[in-house]
Amino acid sequence: METPKKHCSHCKTEKTRDQFGWQDHERGVYRESCMECDANAESIFGIENDYEARRAARLFREFGLTPSDEEAMLCNQNNCCASCRKRTLEKRLVVDYCQETQTVRGLLCPTCHSTVGQIGMDISVMQNALDYLRSSQAA
Ligand SMILES: [Zn+2]
Ligand SMILES: [Zn+2]
């Protein structure tokens, strides 16, 4: 039987499946980019600055996000945090990744990112906190 092939989303080369790492092993989902591109992530974006290059490479490995994906998301959010909607002075927002659905939810300011992280998937905790704050305001 022939080994199934797959197109790398970055080098656009058709390679055999074993040239791709796992995005999610349990669900049998392969990464969109080949191992070679993943290993060269620092250089494929052609970023000179070391810090930016490392950051871009990390986002790409962890979330499959390229700098232009990030740029587009930021543009969609009007350069604001997706949660508090405040325009941030931080040059970079934090990527909020949902482990449950394996998708990037949005870009958040560091404050919201840690808040969301603490609340996690339990929205009722947030609701209780809101009720608590509202009741103390009313008193
Ligand atoms: Zn590739
Ligand atoms: Zn925020």
PDB file of C-alpha atoms and ligand atoms in Angstrom:
ATOM      1  CA  MET A   1       0.000   0.000   0.000  1.00  0.00           C
ATOM      2  CA  GLU A   2       1.225   3.465  -0.845  1.00  0.00           C
ATOM      3  CA  THR A   3       2.004   5.825   2.002  1.00  0.00           C
ATOM      4  CA  PRO A   4      -0.540   8.659   2.028  1.00  0.00           C
ATOM      5  CA  LYS A   5       0.907  12.002   1.027  1.00  0.00           C
ATOM      6  CA  LYS A   6       0.203  15.452   2.249  1.00  0.00           C
ATOM      7  CA  HIS A   7       1.010  18.988   1.134  1.00  0.00           C
ATOM      8  CA  CYS A   8       3.043  21.094   3.521  1.00  0.00           C
ATOM      9  CA  SER A   9       1.299  24.425   4.025  1.00  0.00           C
ATOM     10  CA  HIS A  10       4.630  26.206   4.096  1.00  0.00           C
ATOM     11  CA  CYS A  11       7.133  24.790   1.670  1.00  0.00           C
ATOM     12  CA  LYS A  12       4.205  23.641  -0.549  1.00  0.00           C
ATOM     13  CA  THR A  13       5.960  20.363  -1.144  1.00  0.00           C
ATOM     14  CA  GLU A  14       4.135  17.068  -1.233  1.00  0.00           C
ATOM     15  CA  LYS A  15       5.621  14.767   1.355  1.00  0.00           C
ATOM     16  CA  THR A  16       4.726  11.436   2.878  1.00  0.00           C
ATOM     17  CA  ARG A  17       2.772  11.452   6.119  1.00  0.00           C
ATOM     18  CA  ASP A  18       5.773  10.385   8.154  1.00  0.00           C
ATOM     19  CA  GLN A  19       7.375  13.740   7.327  1.00  0.00           C
ATOM     20  CA  PHE A  20       4.704  15.447   9.420  1.00  0.00           C
ATOM     21  CA  GLY A  21       4.514  15.661  13.173  1.00  0.00           C
ATOM     22  CA  TRP A  22       1.348  15.282  15.208  1.00  0.00           C
ATOM     23  CA  GLN A  23      -0.926  18.164  15.906  1.00  0.00           C
ATOM     24  CA  ASP A  24      -3.065  15.925  18.059  1.00  0.00           C
ATOM     25  CA  HIS A  25      -1.964  12.339  18.379  1.00  0.00           C
ATOM     26  CA  GLU A  26      -5.162  11.085  20.058  1.00  0.00           C
ATOM     27  CA  ARG A  27      -7.376  12.364  17.288  1.00  0.00           C
ATOM     28  CA  GLY A  28      -4.914  11.392  14.574  1.00  0.00           C
ATOM     29  CA  VAL A  29      -4.523  14.937  13.321  1.00  0.00           C
ATOM     30  CA  TYR A  30      -1.300  15.814  11.545  1.00  0.00           C
ATOM     31  CA  ARG A  31       0.340  19.197  11.490  1.00  0.00           C
ATOM     32  CA  GLU A  32      -0.179  21.350   8.417  1.00  0.00           C
ATOM     33  CA  SER A  33       3.523  21.989   8.080  1.00  0.00           C
ATOM     34  CA  CYS A  34       6.207  19.369   7.619  1.00  0.00           C
ATOM     35  CA  MET A  35       8.837  18.530  10.248  1.00  0.00           C
ATOM     36  CA  GLU A  36      11.518  20.240   8.233  1.00  0.00           C
ATOM     37  CA  CYS A  37       9.581  23.511   8.191  1.00  0.00           C
ATOM     38  CA  ASP A  38       8.795  23.149  11.887  1.00  0.00           C
ATOM     39  CA  ALA A  39      12.492  22.750  12.639  1.00  0.00           C
ATOM     40  CA  ASN A  40      13.319  25.760  10.502  1.00  0.00           C
ATOM     41  CA  ALA A  41      10.480  27.892  11.817  1.00  0.00           C
ATOM     42  CA  GLU A  42      12.963  30.489  13.087  1.00  0.00           C
ATOM     43  CA  SER A  43      14.230  31.120   9.597  1.00  0.00           C
ATOM     44  CA  ILE A  44      11.193  30.541   7.358  1.00  0.00           C
ATOM     45  CA  PHE A  45       9.576  33.800   8.356  1.00  0.00           C
ATOM     46  CA  GLY A  46      12.704  35.695   7.432  1.00  0.00           C
ATOM     47  CA  ILE A  47      12.692  37.715  10.619  1.00  0.00           C
ATOM     48  CA  GLU A  48      15.986  39.373  11.483  1.00  0.00           C
ATOM     49  CA  ASN A  49      15.323  40.208  15.105  1.00  0.00           C
ATOM     50  CA  ASP A  50      16.164  37.248  17.339  1.00  0.00           C
ATOM     51  CA  TYR A  51      13.403  37.751  19.852  1.00  0.00           C
ATOM     52  CA  GLU A  52      10.721  38.208  17.187  1.00  0.00           C
ATOM     53  CA  ALA A  53      11.976  35.203  15.270  1.00  0.00           C
ATOM     54  CA  ARG A  54      11.882  32.976  18.347  1.00  0.00           C
ATOM     55  CA  ARG A  55       8.443  34.268  19.243  1.00  0.00           C
ATOM     56  CA  ALA A  56       7.131  33.676  15.728  1.00  0.00           C
ATOM     57  CA  ALA A  57       8.597  30.187  15.734  1.00  0.00           C
ATOM     58  CA  ARG A  58       7.015  29.385  19.077  1.00  0.00           C
ATOM     59  CA  LEU A  59       3.567  30.614  17.999  1.00  0.00           C
ATOM     60  CA  PHE A  60       3.889  28.599  14.856  1.00  0.00           C
ATOM     61  CA  ARG A  61       4.848  25.395  16.671  1.00  0.00           C
ATOM     62  CA  GLU A  62       2.346  25.744  19.489  1.00  0.00           C
ATOM     63  CA  PHE A  63      -0.638  27.199  17.701  1.00  0.00           C
ATOM     64  CA  GLY A  64       0.093  26.897  13.994  1.00  0.00           C
ATOM     65  CA  LEU A  65      -0.069  30.684  13.783  1.00  0.00           C
ATOM     66  CA  THR A  66       2.079  32.587  11.329  1.00  0.00           C
ATOM     67  CA  PRO A  67       2.967  36.268  11.888  1.00  0.00           C
ATOM     68  CA  SER A  68       0.451  37.237   9.193  1.00  0.00           C
ATOM     69  CA  ASP A  69      -2.300  35.158  10.882  1.00  0.00           C
ATOM     70  CA  GLU A  70      -1.546  37.014  14.086  1.00  0.00           C
ATOM     71  CA  GLU A  71      -1.583  40.336  12.270  1.00  0.00           C
ATOM     72  CA  ALA A  72      -4.995  39.533  10.745  1.00  0.00           C
ATOM     73  CA  MET A  73      -6.452  38.524  14.131  1.00  0.00           C
ATOM     74  CA  LEU A  74      -5.173  41.708  15.702  1.00  0.00           C
ATOM     75  CA  CYS A  75      -6.701  43.712  12.877  1.00  0.00           C
ATOM     76  CA  ASN A  76     -10.060  41.931  13.381  1.00  0.00           C
ATOM     77  CA  GLN A  77      -9.938  42.873  17.042  1.00  0.00           C
ATOM     78  CA  ASN A  78      -9.097  46.510  16.192  1.00  0.00           C
ATOM     79  CA  ASN A  79      -5.817  46.067  18.037  1.00  0.00           C
ATOM     80  CA  CYS A  80      -7.778  45.531  21.232  1.00  0.00           C
ATOM     81  CA  CYS A  81      -7.909  42.701  23.715  1.00  0.00           C
ATOM     82  CA  ALA A  82     -10.684  40.255  22.681  1.00  0.00           C
ATOM     83  CA  SER A  83     -11.971  40.115  26.255  1.00  0.00           C
ATOM     84  CA  CYS A  84     -11.844  43.551  27.914  1.00  0.00           C
ATOM     85  CA  ARG A  85     -11.840  45.342  24.508  1.00  0.00           C
ATOM     86  CA  LYS A  86      -9.269  47.768  25.753  1.00  0.00           C
ATOM     87  CA  ARG A  87      -6.712  48.985  23.317  1.00  0.00           C
ATOM     88  CA  THR A  88      -3.471  47.732  24.621  1.00  0.00           C
ATOM     89  CA  LEU A  89      -0.202  49.586  24.773  1.00  0.00           C
ATOM     90  CA  GLU A  90       1.549  46.267  24.822  1.00  0.00           C
ATOM     91  CA  LYS A  91       2.946  45.627  21.410  1.00  0.00           C
ATOM     92  CA  ARG A  92       1.936  42.019  21.624  1.00  0.00           C
ATOM     93  CA  LEU A  93      -1.162  40.365  22.936  1.00  0.00           C
ATOM     94  CA  VAL A  94      -1.149  36.849  24.293  1.00  0.00           C
ATOM     95  CA  VAL A  95      -2.578  33.998  22.241  1.00  0.00           C
ATOM     96  CA  ASP A  96      -5.485  32.357  24.030  1.00  0.00           C
ATOM     97  CA  TYR A  97      -5.625  28.720  23.033  1.00  0.00           C
ATOM     98  CA  CYS A  98      -8.510  26.437  23.900  1.00  0.00           C
ATOM     99  CA  GLN A  99      -7.170  22.938  24.666  1.00  0.00           C
ATOM    100  CA  GLU A 100     -10.683  21.517  24.497  1.00  0.00           C
ATOM    101  CA  THR A 101     -11.391  22.506  20.905  1.00  0.00           C
ATOM    102  CA  GLN A 102      -7.746  22.758  19.801  1.00  0.00           C
ATOM    103  CA  THR A 103      -8.363  26.217  18.407  1.00  0.00           C
ATOM    104  CA  VAL A 104      -7.074  29.702  19.004  1.00  0.00           C
ATOM    105  CA  ARG A 105      -9.871  31.641  20.696  1.00  0.00           C
ATOM    106  CA  GLY A 106      -8.370  35.076  20.306  1.00  0.00           C
ATOM    107  CA  LEU A 107      -5.681  37.483  21.390  1.00  0.00           C
ATOM    108  CA  LEU A 108      -5.853  38.782  24.930  1.00  0.00           C
ATOM    109  CA  CYS A 109      -4.030  41.327  27.037  1.00  0.00           C
ATOM    110  CA  PRO A 110      -1.828  39.708  29.694  1.00  0.00           C
ATOM    111  CA  THR A 111      -4.338  40.560  32.448  1.00  0.00           C
ATOM    112  CA  CYS A 112      -7.294  38.951  30.705  1.00  0.00           C
ATOM    113  CA  HIS A 113      -5.169  36.023  29.656  1.00  0.00           C
ATOM    114  CA  SER A 114      -4.324  35.159  33.237  1.00  0.00           C
ATOM    115  CA  THR A 115      -7.938  35.750  34.316  1.00  0.00           C
ATOM    116  CA  VAL A 116      -9.275  33.489  31.605  1.00  0.00           C
ATOM    117  CA  GLY A 117      -6.609  30.947  32.500  1.00  0.00           C
ATOM    118  CA  GLN A 118      -7.693  30.925  36.128  1.00  0.00           C
ATOM    119  CA  ILE A 119     -11.370  30.621  35.335  1.00  0.00           C
ATOM    120  CA  GLY A 120     -10.677  28.041  32.688  1.00  0.00           C
ATOM    121  CA  MET A 121     -13.698  26.386  31.201  1.00  0.00           C
ATOM    122  CA  ASP A 122     -15.843  26.914  34.276  1.00  0.00           C
ATOM    123  CA  ILE A 123     -17.979  29.874  33.260  1.00  0.00           C
ATOM    124  CA  SER A 124     -20.212  29.525  36.326  1.00  0.00           C
ATOM    125  CA  VAL A 125     -17.266  30.627  38.494  1.00  0.00           C
ATOM    126  CA  MET A 126     -17.149  33.888  36.546  1.00  0.00           C
ATOM    127  CA  GLN A 127     -20.912  34.279  36.892  1.00  0.00           C
ATOM    128  CA  ASN A 128     -20.685  33.817  40.664  1.00  0.00           C
ATOM    129  CA  ALA A 129     -17.881  36.374  40.844  1.00  0.00           C
ATOM    130  CA  LEU A 130     -20.026  38.864  38.924  1.00  0.00           C
ATOM    131  CA  ASP A 131     -22.989  38.276  41.238  1.00  0.00           C
ATOM    132  CA  TYR A 132     -20.710  38.771  44.220  1.00  0.00           C
ATOM    133  CA  LEU A 133     -19.348  42.065  42.886  1.00  0.00           C
ATOM    134  CA  ARG A 134     -22.808  43.323  41.925  1.00  0.00           C
ATOM    135  CA  SER A 135     -24.305  42.517  45.328  1.00  0.00           C
ATOM    136  CA  SER A 136     -21.521  44.331  47.156  1.00  0.00           C
ATOM    137  CA  GLN A 137     -22.031  47.372  44.907  1.00  0.00           C
ATOM    138  CA  ALA A 138     -25.763  47.431  45.632  1.00  0.00           C
ATOM    139  CA  ALA A 139     -25.230  47.357  49.393  1.00  0.00           C
TER     140      ALA A 139
HETATM  141 ZN    ZN B   1       7.379  22.054   4.621  1.00  0.00          ZN
HETATM  142 ZN    ZN B   2      -7.987  42.404  28.276  1.00  0.00          ZN
END
